[in-house]
Structure formats: structure tokens, C-alpha cells
PDB file of C-alpha atoms and ligand atoms in Angstrom:
ATOM      1  CA  MET A   1      11.123  28.066  13.690  1.00 48.00           C
ATOM      2  CA  GLN A   2      13.329  24.731  12.930  1.00 57.00           C
ATOM      3  CA  GLU A   3      11.705  22.709  10.438  1.00 66.00           C
ATOM      4  CA  GLU A   4      10.554  19.282  11.152  1.00 64.00           C
ATOM      5  CA  SER A   5      11.950  16.195   9.198  1.00 62.00           C
ATOM      6  CA  ALA A   6       9.918  13.638   7.691  1.00 63.00           C
ATOM      7  CA  GLU A   7      11.244  11.281  10.236  1.00 54.00           C
ATOM      8  CA  GLU A   8      10.272  13.531  13.369  1.00 56.00           C
ATOM      9  CA  PHE A   9       6.816  13.758  12.025  1.00 59.00           C
ATOM     10  CA  THR A  10       6.053  10.347  11.670  1.00 54.00           C
ATOM     11  CA  TYR A  11       7.378   9.702  14.958  1.00 49.00           C
ATOM     12  CA  ARG A  12       5.560  12.347  16.452  1.00 50.00           C
ATOM     13  CA  THR A  13       2.323  11.041  14.778  1.00 52.00           C
ATOM     14  CA  GLU A  14       1.573   7.381  14.141  1.00 46.00           C
ATOM     15  CA  TYR A  15       4.588   5.428  13.933  1.00 41.00           C
ATOM     16  CA  LYS A  16       5.345   2.352  16.386  1.00 45.00           C
ATOM     17  CA  LYS A  17       8.391   0.851  16.766  1.00 49.00           C
ATOM     18  CA  LYS A  18       9.029  -2.745  15.609  1.00 55.00           C
ATOM     19  CA  SER A  19      12.047  -5.211  15.702  1.00 66.00           C
ATOM     20  CA  ILE A  20      11.726  -6.008  11.896  1.00 84.00           C
ATOM     21  CA  ARG A  21      10.225  -3.256   9.557  1.00 89.00           C
ATOM     22  CA  SER A  22       9.325  -3.622   5.977  1.00 90.00           C
ATOM     23  CA  TYR A  23      10.518  -0.193   5.209  1.00 90.00           C
ATOM     24  CA  VAL A  24      12.972   2.769   6.411  1.00 87.00           C
ATOM     25  CA  ILE A  25      11.267   6.220   7.136  1.00 82.00           C
ATOM     26  CA  ARG A  26      13.192   8.184   4.082  1.00 78.00           C
ATOM     27  CA  ALA A  27      14.700  11.271   4.774  1.00 69.00           C
ATOM     28  CA  GLY A  28      13.635  14.377   2.790  1.00 72.00           C
ATOM     29  CA  ARG A  29      11.603  17.098   3.611  1.00 82.00           C
ATOM     30  CA  MET A  30       7.962  17.757   3.053  1.00 88.00           C
ATOM     31  CA  THR A  31       7.103  20.683   0.525  1.00 92.00           C
ATOM     32  CA  GLU A  32       5.212  23.576   1.734  1.00 93.00           C
ATOM     33  CA  GLY A  33       2.196  22.026  -0.256  1.00 93.00           C
ATOM     34  CA  GLN A  34       2.259  18.521   1.467  1.00 92.00           C
ATOM     35  CA  ARG A  35       2.574  20.204   4.914  1.00 92.00           C
ATOM     36  CA  ARG A  36      -0.206  22.403   4.272  1.00 95.00           C
ATOM     37  CA  ALA A  37      -2.347  19.556   3.075  1.00 96.00           C
ATOM     38  CA  PHE A  38      -2.233  17.954   6.640  1.00 96.00           C
ATOM     39  CA  ASP A  39      -3.856  21.179   7.851  1.00 95.00           C
ATOM     40  CA  ASN A  40      -6.286  21.369   5.130  1.00 97.00           C
ATOM     41  CA  TYR A  41      -7.224  17.857   4.343  1.00 98.00           C
ATOM     42  CA  TRP A  42      -5.881  15.472   7.006  1.00 97.00           C
ATOM     43  CA  GLY A  43      -9.244  16.042   8.909  1.00 97.00           C
ATOM     44  CA  GLU A  44     -11.323  15.003   5.589  1.00 98.00           C
ATOM     45  CA  TYR A  45      -9.216  11.971   4.603  1.00 98.00           C
ATOM     46  CA  GLY A  46      -7.074  10.743   7.337  1.00 98.00           C
ATOM     47  CA  LEU A  47      -7.697   7.907   9.599  1.00 98.00           C
ATOM     48  CA  SER A  48      -6.218   7.083  12.814  1.00 97.00           C
ATOM     49  CA  LEU A  49      -5.091   3.514  14.263  1.00 95.00           C
ATOM     50  CA  PHE A  50      -6.317   4.839  17.611  1.00 92.00           C
ATOM     51  CA  ASP A  51      -9.939   5.143  16.514  1.00 94.00           C
ATOM     52  CA  GLY A  52      -9.968   1.545  16.336  1.00 95.00           C
ATOM     53  CA  PRO A  53     -12.121  -0.858  14.155  1.00 98.00           C
ATOM     54  CA  LEU A  54     -13.026   0.788  10.784  1.00 98.00           C
ATOM     55  CA  GLU A  55     -17.059   1.048   9.938  1.00 98.00           C
ATOM     56  CA  PRO A  56     -16.663   1.523   6.161  1.00 98.00           C
ATOM     57  CA  ARG A  57     -20.301   2.555   6.062  1.00 98.00           C
ATOM     58  CA  ALA A  58     -19.896   5.208   8.751  1.00 98.00           C
ATOM     59  CA  VAL A  59     -16.674   6.773   7.038  1.00 98.00           C
ATOM     60  CA  PHE A  60     -17.657   6.438   3.533  1.00 98.00           C
ATOM     61  CA  GLY A  61     -21.666   7.093   4.226  1.00 98.00           C
ATOM     62  CA  ARG A  62     -22.438   4.200   1.842  1.00 98.00           C
ATOM     63  CA  GLU A  63     -22.152   0.528   1.332  1.00 98.00           C
ATOM     64  CA  ALA A  64     -19.794  -0.236  -1.233  1.00 98.00           C
ATOM     65  CA  PRO A  65     -16.836  -2.940  -2.480  1.00 98.00           C
ATOM     66  CA  LEU A  66     -13.802  -1.923  -0.217  1.00 99.00           C
ATOM     67  CA  VAL A  67     -10.246  -1.807  -2.019  1.00 99.00           C
ATOM     68  CA  LEU A  68      -7.176  -1.335   0.547  1.00 99.00           C
ATOM     69  CA  GLU A  69      -3.618  -0.378  -0.959  1.00 99.00           C
ATOM     70  CA  ILE A  70      -0.360  -0.791   1.114  1.00 98.00           C
ATOM     71  CA  GLY A  71       2.512   1.449   0.122  1.00 98.00           C
ATOM     72  CA  PHE A  72       1.214   4.033  -2.220  1.00 98.00           C
ATOM     73  CA  GLY A  73       4.238   5.878  -2.216  1.00 97.00           C
ATOM     74  CA  MET A  74       3.372   9.339  -3.733  1.00 97.00           C
ATOM     75  CA  GLY A  75       0.010   8.068  -4.308  1.00 98.00           C
ATOM     76  CA  ASP A  76      -0.741   9.229  -7.785  1.00 98.00           C
ATOM     77  CA  SER A  77      -1.695   5.866  -8.894  1.00 98.00           C
ATOM     78  CA  LEU A  78      -4.172   5.169  -6.180  1.00 98.00           C
ATOM     79  CA  LEU A  79      -5.514   8.650  -6.868  1.00 98.00           C
ATOM     80  CA  ALA A  80      -6.166   7.808 -10.598  1.00 98.00           C
ATOM     81  CA  MET A  81      -7.910   4.457  -9.384  1.00 98.00           C
ATOM     82  CA  ALA A  82     -10.146   5.826  -6.944  1.00 98.00           C
ATOM     83  CA  GLU A  83     -10.792   8.641  -9.470  1.00 98.00           C
ATOM     84  CA  ALA A  84     -11.696   5.840 -12.237  1.00 98.00           C
ATOM     85  CA  GLU A  85     -13.636   3.722  -9.982  1.00 98.00           C
ATOM     86  CA  PRO A  86     -15.989   5.871  -8.098  1.00 98.00           C
ATOM     87  CA  ASP A  87     -18.233   3.080  -7.359  1.00 98.00           C
ATOM     88  CA  LYS A  88     -15.355   1.649  -4.887  1.00 99.00           C
ATOM     89  CA  ASP A  89     -14.000   2.809  -1.931  1.00 99.00           C
ATOM     90  CA  PHE A  90     -10.365   3.171  -1.358  1.00 99.00           C
ATOM     91  CA  ILE A  91      -8.345   2.736   1.714  1.00 99.00           C
ATOM     92  CA  GLY A  92      -4.523   3.550   1.245  1.00 99.00           C
ATOM     93  CA  ILE A  93      -1.762   3.046   3.728  1.00 98.00           C
ATOM     94  CA  GLU A  94       1.747   4.599   3.750  1.00 98.00           C
ATOM     95  CA  VAL A  95       4.423   5.628   6.476  1.00 96.00           C
ATOM     96  CA  HIS A  96       5.919   8.148   4.195  1.00 94.00           C
ATOM     97  CA  PRO A  97       4.533  11.637   5.076  1.00 95.00           C
ATOM     98  CA  PRO A  98       5.276  13.492   1.821  1.00 95.00           C
ATOM     99  CA  GLY A  99       3.447  11.010   0.001  1.00 96.00           C
ATOM    100  CA  VAL A 100       0.459  11.080   2.103  1.00 97.00           C
ATOM    101  CA  GLY A 101       0.799  14.640   1.960  1.00 97.00           C
ATOM    102  CA  ARG A 102       0.695  14.780  -1.853  1.00 97.00           C
ATOM    103  CA  LEU A 103      -2.253  12.129  -2.006  1.00 98.00           C
ATOM    104  CA  ILE A 104      -4.550  14.095   0.347  1.00 98.00           C
ATOM    105  CA  ASN A 105      -3.838  17.338  -1.194  1.00 97.00           C
ATOM    106  CA  ASN A 106      -4.621  16.157  -4.752  1.00 98.00           C
ATOM    107  CA  ALA A 107      -7.487  14.449  -3.242  1.00 98.00           C
ATOM    108  CA  GLY A 108      -8.735  17.410  -1.721  1.00 98.00           C
ATOM    109  CA  LYS A 109      -8.547  19.725  -4.707  1.00 97.00           C
ATOM    110  CA  LEU A 110     -10.500  16.886  -6.782  1.00 98.00           C
ATOM    111  CA  GLY A 111     -13.043  16.699  -3.924  1.00 98.00           C
ATOM    112  CA  LEU A 112     -12.756  12.954  -4.078  1.00 98.00           C
ATOM    113  CA  LYS A 113     -14.918  11.143  -1.875  1.00 98.00           C
ATOM    114  CA  ASN A 114     -14.282   7.582  -2.040  1.00 99.00           C
ATOM    115  CA  LEU A 115     -10.775   7.677  -0.570  1.00 99.00           C
ATOM    116  CA  ARG A 116      -9.176   7.669   2.886  1.00 98.00           C
ATOM    117  CA  VAL A 117      -5.864   7.038   4.184  1.00 98.00           C
ATOM    118  CA  TYR A 118      -3.600   5.996   7.381  1.00 98.00           C
ATOM    119  CA  MET A 119      -0.091   7.089   8.148  1.00 97.00           C
ATOM    120  CA  ALA A 120       0.991   4.061   9.987  1.00 96.00           C
ATOM    121  CA  ASP A 121       2.457   0.536   9.657  1.00 96.00           C
ATOM    122  CA  ALA A 122       0.079  -1.507   7.397  1.00 97.00           C
ATOM    123  CA  VAL A 123       0.391  -4.511   9.609  1.00 96.00           C
ATOM    124  CA  ASP A 124      -0.793  -2.610  12.524  1.00 96.00           C
ATOM    125  CA  VAL A 125      -3.670  -1.087  10.496  1.00 98.00           C
ATOM    126  CA  LEU A 126      -4.481  -4.580   9.294  1.00 97.00           C
ATOM    127  CA  ASN A 127      -4.632  -6.082  12.821  1.00 96.00           C
ATOM    128  CA  ASP A 128      -6.237  -3.324  14.597  1.00 96.00           C
ATOM    129  CA  CYS A 129      -8.735  -1.537  12.119  1.00 98.00           C
ATOM    130  CA  ILE A 130      -9.896  -3.894   9.329  1.00 98.00           C
ATOM    131  CA  ALA A 131     -12.708  -6.569   9.861  1.00 98.00           C
ATOM    132  CA  ASP A 132     -12.028  -9.891   8.536  1.00 98.00           C
ATOM    133  CA  GLY A 133     -13.767 -10.693   5.163  1.00 98.00           C
ATOM    134  CA  SER A 134     -14.368  -7.226   4.598  1.00 98.00           C
ATOM    135  CA  LEU A 135     -11.975  -6.495   1.441  1.00 99.00           C
ATOM    136  CA  ASP A 136     -12.671  -6.943  -2.072  1.00 99.00           C
ATOM    137  CA  ARG A 137      -9.537  -6.212  -3.544  1.00 99.00           C
ATOM    138  CA  PHE A 138      -5.996  -6.100  -1.816  1.00 99.00           C
ATOM    139  CA  GLN A 139      -3.121  -4.246  -3.600  1.00 98.00           C
ATOM    140  CA  LEU A 140       0.614  -4.014  -3.176  1.00 99.00           C
ATOM    141  CA  TYR A 141       2.471  -2.450  -5.768  1.00 98.00           C
ATOM    142  CA  PHE A 142       6.426  -2.267  -6.039  1.00 98.00           C
ATOM    143  CA  PRO A 143       7.064  -3.107  -2.249  1.00 98.00           C
ATOM    144  CA  ASP A 144      10.371  -2.197  -1.150  1.00 97.00           C
ATOM    145  CA  PRO A 145      12.581  -4.997  -2.655  1.00 96.00           C
ATOM    146  CA  TRP A 146      15.102  -5.540  -0.001  1.00 96.00           C
ATOM    147  CA  HIS A 147      17.791  -6.890  -2.717  1.00 94.00           C
ATOM    148  CA  LYS A 148      20.363  -8.347  -0.570  1.00 95.00           C
ATOM    149  CA  LYS A 149      19.707 -11.751   0.753  1.00 94.00           C
ATOM    150  CA  LYS A 150      20.626 -10.831   4.777  1.00 93.00           C
ATOM    151  CA  HIS A 151      17.429  -8.424   4.228  1.00 93.00           C
ATOM    152  CA  HIS A 152      14.932 -10.818   2.802  1.00 93.00           C
ATOM    153  CA  LYS A 153      13.513 -11.111   6.427  1.00 92.00           C
ATOM    154  CA  ARG A 154      12.251  -7.674   5.930  1.00 94.00           C
ATOM    155  CA  ARG A 155      10.345  -8.276   2.455  1.00 96.00           C
ATOM    156  CA  ILE A 156       6.589  -7.258   3.650  1.00 97.00           C
ATOM    157  CA  VAL A 157       5.371 -10.329   1.538  1.00 97.00           C
ATOM    158  CA  GLN A 158       5.967 -13.647   4.127  1.00 96.00           C
ATOM    159  CA  SER A 159       3.513 -16.484   4.495  1.00 96.00           C
ATOM    160  CA  GLU A 160       2.337 -14.940   8.024  1.00 95.00           C
ATOM    161  CA  PHE A 161       1.502 -11.599   5.899  1.00 97.00           C
ATOM    162  CA  VAL A 162      -0.112 -13.386   3.122  1.00 97.00           C
ATOM    163  CA  ARG A 163      -2.326 -15.507   5.541  1.00 97.00           C
ATOM    164  CA  LEU A 164      -3.244 -11.900   7.522  1.00 97.00           C
ATOM    165  CA  ILE A 165      -4.204 -10.558   4.074  1.00 98.00           C
ATOM    166  CA  CYS A 166      -6.722 -13.711   3.284  1.00 98.00           C
ATOM    167  CA  ALA A 167      -8.189 -13.273   6.516  1.00 98.00           C
ATOM    168  CA  LYS A 168      -9.286  -9.927   5.680  1.00 98.00           C
ATOM    169  CA  LEU A 169     -10.465 -10.662   1.924  1.00 98.00           C
ATOM    170  CA  LYS A 170     -14.033 -11.522   1.211  1.00 98.00           C
ATOM    171  CA  ALA A 171     -14.435 -14.873  -0.524  1.00 98.00           C
ATOM    172  CA  GLY A 172     -14.148 -14.244  -4.386  1.00 98.00           C
ATOM    173  CA  GLY A 173     -12.154 -11.109  -3.472  1.00 98.00           C
ATOM    174  CA  LEU A 174      -8.790 -10.380  -5.431  1.00 98.00           C
ATOM    175  CA  LEU A 175      -5.157 -10.240  -4.323  1.00 99.00           C
ATOM    176  CA  HIS A 176      -3.034  -8.163  -6.446  1.00 99.00           C
ATOM    177  CA  MET A 177       0.776  -7.631  -6.021  1.00 98.00           C
ATOM    178  CA  ALA A 178       3.369  -6.068  -8.745  1.00 98.00           C
ATOM    179  CA  THR A 179       7.120  -5.922  -8.386  1.00 98.00           C
ATOM    180  CA  ASP A 180       9.828  -4.955 -10.750  1.00 98.00           C
ATOM    181  CA  TRP A 181      12.430  -7.253  -9.178  1.00 97.00           C
ATOM    182  CA  GLU A 182      12.513 -10.665 -10.395  1.00 97.00           C
ATOM    183  CA  ASN A 183      13.856 -12.413  -7.243  1.00 97.00           C
ATOM    184  CA  TYR A 184      11.166 -10.929  -5.154  1.00 98.00           C
ATOM    185  CA  ALA A 185       8.536 -12.134  -8.044  1.00 98.00           C
ATOM    186  CA  GLU A 186       9.743 -15.621  -7.444  1.00 98.00           C
ATOM    187  CA  HIS A 187       9.413 -15.153  -3.877  1.00 98.00           C
ATOM    188  CA  MET A 188       5.933 -13.935  -4.025  1.00 98.00           C
ATOM    189  CA  LEU A 189       5.153 -16.443  -6.291  1.00 98.00           C
ATOM    190  CA  GLU A 190       5.962 -19.378  -4.168  1.00 98.00           C
ATOM    191  CA  VAL A 191       4.550 -17.866  -0.959  1.00 98.00           C
ATOM    192  CA  LEU A 192       1.207 -17.105  -2.827  1.00 98.00           C
ATOM    193  CA  GLU A 193       0.996 -20.715  -4.286  1.00 98.00           C
ATOM    194  CA  ALA A 194       1.857 -22.249  -1.109  1.00 98.00           C
ATOM    195  CA  GLU A 195      -1.230 -20.410   0.557  1.00 98.00           C
ATOM    196  CA  SER A 196      -4.376 -22.898   0.106  1.00 98.00           C
ATOM    197  CA  LEU A 197      -6.930 -20.142   0.319  1.00 98.00           C
ATOM    198  CA  LEU A 198      -5.531 -18.689  -3.064  1.00 98.00           C
ATOM    199  CA  GLU A 199      -6.244 -19.163  -6.551  1.00 98.00           C
ATOM    200  CA  ASN A 200      -4.113 -18.115  -9.399  1.00 98.00           C
ATOM    201  CA  THR A 201      -6.194 -16.359 -11.846  1.00 98.00           C
ATOM    202  CA  ALA A 202      -3.574 -17.036 -14.562  1.00 98.00           C
ATOM    203  CA  GLY A 203      -3.042 -20.728 -13.884  1.00 98.00           C
ATOM    204  CA  LYS A 204      -0.827 -22.394 -11.243  1.00 98.00           C
ATOM    205  CA  ASN A 205       2.628 -20.607 -11.033  1.00 98.00           C
ATOM    206  CA  ARG A 206       1.758 -18.013 -13.686  1.00 98.00           C
ATOM    207  CA  TYR A 207       2.364 -14.457 -13.817  1.00 98.00           C
ATOM    208  CA  SER A 208      -0.592 -12.146 -15.005  1.00 98.00           C
ATOM    209  CA  GLU A 209      -0.697  -9.373 -17.672  1.00 98.00           C
ATOM    210  CA  ARG A 210      -1.061  -6.033 -15.811  1.00 98.00           C
ATOM    211  CA  PRO A 211      -5.246  -5.795 -15.500  1.00 98.00           C
ATOM    212  CA  GLU A 212      -6.622  -2.533 -16.858  1.00 97.00           C
ATOM    213  CA  PHE A 213      -7.448  -0.976 -13.382  1.00 98.00           C
ATOM    214  CA  ARG A 214      -3.806  -0.927 -12.387  1.00 98.00           C
ATOM    215  CA  PRO A 215      -1.998   2.465 -13.757  1.00 98.00           C
ATOM    216  CA  GLU A 216       1.736   2.646 -13.896  1.00 98.00           C
ATOM    217  CA  THR A 217       3.183   3.416 -10.801  1.00 98.00           C
ATOM    218  CA  LYS A 218       6.125   6.071 -10.129  1.00 97.00           C
ATOM    219  CA  PHE A 219       8.263   3.292  -8.790  1.00 97.00           C
ATOM    220  CA  GLU A 220       7.522   1.185 -11.682  1.00 98.00           C
ATOM    221  CA  ARG A 221       8.448   4.092 -14.094  1.00 97.00           C
ATOM    222  CA  ARG A 222      11.853   4.378 -12.487  1.00 96.00           C
ATOM    223  CA  GLY A 223      12.370   0.493 -13.030  1.00 96.00           C
ATOM    224  CA  GLN A 224      11.528   0.737 -16.515  1.00 95.00           C
ATOM    225  CA  ARG A 225      14.024   3.555 -17.069  1.00 97.00           C
ATOM    226  CA  LEU A 226      16.483   1.162 -15.416  1.00 96.00           C
ATOM    227  CA  GLY A 227      15.582  -1.566 -17.697  1.00 97.00           C
ATOM    228  CA  HIS A 228      13.893  -3.720 -15.154  1.00 96.00           C
ATOM    229  CA  GLY A 229      10.716  -6.005 -16.156  1.00 97.00           C
ATOM    230  CA  VAL A 230       7.648  -6.104 -14.255  1.00 98.00           C
ATOM    231  CA  TRP A 231       5.528  -8.803 -12.621  1.00 98.00           C
ATOM    232  CA  ASP A 232       2.258  -8.984 -11.792  1.00 98.00           C
ATOM    233  CA  LEU A 233       0.457 -11.531  -9.609  1.00 99.00           C
ATOM    234  CA  LEU A 234      -3.461 -11.885  -9.531  1.00 98.00           C
ATOM    235  CA  TYR A 235      -5.061 -14.300  -7.063  1.00 99.00           C
ATOM    236  CA  GLN A 236      -8.716 -14.794  -5.965  1.00 98.00           C
ATOM    237  CA  ARG A 237      -9.546 -15.590  -2.255  1.00 98.00           C
ATOM    238  CA  LEU A 238     -11.396 -19.097  -2.388  1.00 98.00           C
TER     239      LEU A 238
HETATM  240  C1  SAM B 301       8.985   1.155  -3.314  1.00 53.19           C
HETATM  241  S1  SAM B 301       7.989   2.115  -2.858  1.00 53.19           S
HETATM  242  C2  SAM B 301       6.843   1.931  -3.992  1.00 53.19           C
HETATM  243  C3  SAM B 301       5.709   3.034  -4.126  1.00 53.19           C
HETATM  244  C4  SAM B 301       4.293   2.992  -5.061  1.00 53.19           C
HETATM  245  N1  SAM B 301       3.491   1.809  -4.561  1.00 53.19           N
HETATM  246  C5  SAM B 301       5.015   2.591  -6.531  1.00 53.19           C
HETATM  247  O1  SAM B 301       4.719   1.805  -6.886  1.00 53.19           O
HETATM  248  O2  SAM B 301       5.415   4.246  -6.861  1.00 53.19           O
HETATM  249  C6  SAM B 301       7.332   1.031  -1.448  1.00 53.19           C
HETATM  250  C7  SAM B 301       6.471   1.939  -0.357  1.00 53.19           C
HETATM  251  O3  SAM B 301       5.917   1.040   0.502  1.00 53.19           O
HETATM  252  C8  SAM B 301       5.926   1.918   1.941  1.00 53.19           C
HETATM  253  N2  SAM B 301       5.668   0.777   2.683  1.00 53.19           N
HETATM  254  C9  SAM B 301       6.741  -0.131   2.938  1.00 53.19           C
HETATM  255  N3  SAM B 301       6.387  -0.961   4.230  1.00 53.19           N
HETATM  256  C10 SAM B 301       5.005  -0.571   4.575  1.00 53.19           C
HETATM  257  C11 SAM B 301       4.282  -0.462   5.924  1.00 53.19           C
HETATM  258  N4  SAM B 301       4.462  -1.887   6.717  1.00 53.19           N
HETATM  259  N5  SAM B 301       3.532   0.150   6.012  1.00 53.19           N
HETATM  260  C12 SAM B 301       2.871   1.203   5.205  1.00 53.19           C
HETATM  261  N6  SAM B 301       3.856   1.512   4.136  1.00 53.19           N
HETATM  262  C13 SAM B 301       5.063   0.768   3.813  1.00 53.19           C
HETATM  263  C14 SAM B 301       7.096   2.588   1.571  1.00 53.19           C
HETATM  264  O4  SAM B 301       6.867   3.796   2.553  1.00 53.19           O
HETATM  265  C15 SAM B 301       7.283   2.895   0.155  1.00 53.19           C
HETATM  266  O5  SAM B 301       6.697   4.371   0.244  1.00 53.19           O
END
């Protein structure tokens, strides 16, 4: 039987066509282990856009602070956070099938109970599944920087996107972003400072230190090898 590519796999499952996307589905086949993870663990960890609005209490079987991360990549930092903060429930969203496979495989081996994942476009998940005022923390780490000016419209951080995140956060909830691309950091700062529902926890127009709860991510380490800096932005929803 011919092996299915990552692109075909995503199209077959949850991928929706959009005019402007914040990502490209990267070529790259899944390892056997990642593929098997879908058979073994998708039932336990996978959430579907088609299930409609998420009911965290029903999904996790408890009432706990809810953290949502977009674009977890290969998932190791999200896994580490879910392990380190067992009193919180974590929702990860990623379109890259090998990363989803790796995360649910590792979560399954550890028997983690406080993590679920969507393999879909995060904007669709936010609009269709996540209730307003339901998130205690929102995380976006090293989103695709889209370096070229003509591609800046593909950056996920735009005013409209930030407005959507604000609607999903509880009052007092945290919004946390990080990037290793200075021009994107400046753009994030400008967009976040302009949002009247947010207050910069580091003071107006300032970047934050990396908070203890955020482990280094894979993409961050790659940037460090290339000599990039890192900029964290931490805001509170008023
Ligand atoms: C540059 S990688 C960073 C991955 C990880 N956060 C890290 O720091 O190692 C950005 C990730 O965001 C994902 N992504 C981009 N736009 C997305 C969207 N709209 N919905 C879900 N995932 C998205 C991409 O597939 C990619 O894996």
C-alpha cells in the first residue's frame, strides 16, 4: 500500500480551505510510531471541530483552569507544561500531523489526563468550539514568522485575531506570546498595546522575561543556534 503523505492525511481529516493561512502544511512523512499513535491514542486525546462547542467539564471530568496553546509544533514543550501543572487542563491545536502524533504518543505513554488536542486550523477551533470567557491562559510560542513583507498578512497575530483571543479569555486571564524574530516581536507589541482589553504585565511597551512556566521550545532552540534573540510578551485580560 502506498504511504500517505502528511498533506494528504491532513486533507483527509480536518483541514479546511482558506484564502489566507498562517501556515503551510510541511512535507514530511510520519514515522511509524507517530502513525501508530493515531490508532492507539487519538480516541483518548483527539478532539474534533465537528463535535461543536467544547465542554471542558465533560471532557476532563473536572473543573480546572483551562490553558490553550496554538501551534505546539512537535509538542514537547506543551507536554512538559501539562506534566508540570497537573492542576490545569491543556488544549493544544496544531495542523502538522507528525507533531500531533508525537504529542499524543508521549502523552499516552505517560498516561496524562489533563491534555487534549485538535488537529485543525486554530481560528476555526476558536470560533466553533471554544466558549467566550472560558480560558485562563492563552499561549502562542514562535508562530511562523513569515519574514517577507509581502507575506506579513499571513502572520497569525493581527488585531482581529487578538480581539478573538480576548473574547475567549476570562477576565484576569493571561495572554502569552513569544517569538525569535525581532520584526514580528515589534508587530506583536504594537498590536497588543493597541488592544484596550489587555494590560501589559511588564509595563507599557515592554517585553517580559520568560516566565518559569514556559519551557524552551524546539523552534526556540533552533533560533538560538542561529544566533536569534527571544522576545516574550505577557498580557493580562482586563
Ligand atoms: C514555527 S512553528 C513553532 C512550533 C512550536 N511552538 C515551537 O516553538 O517549537 C509554528 C507552528 O504553528 C503551527 N500553526 C500555524 N498556524 C496555525 C493555525 N492557524 N492553526 C494551528 N496550527 C498552526 C504550524 O503548523 C507550526 O507547527
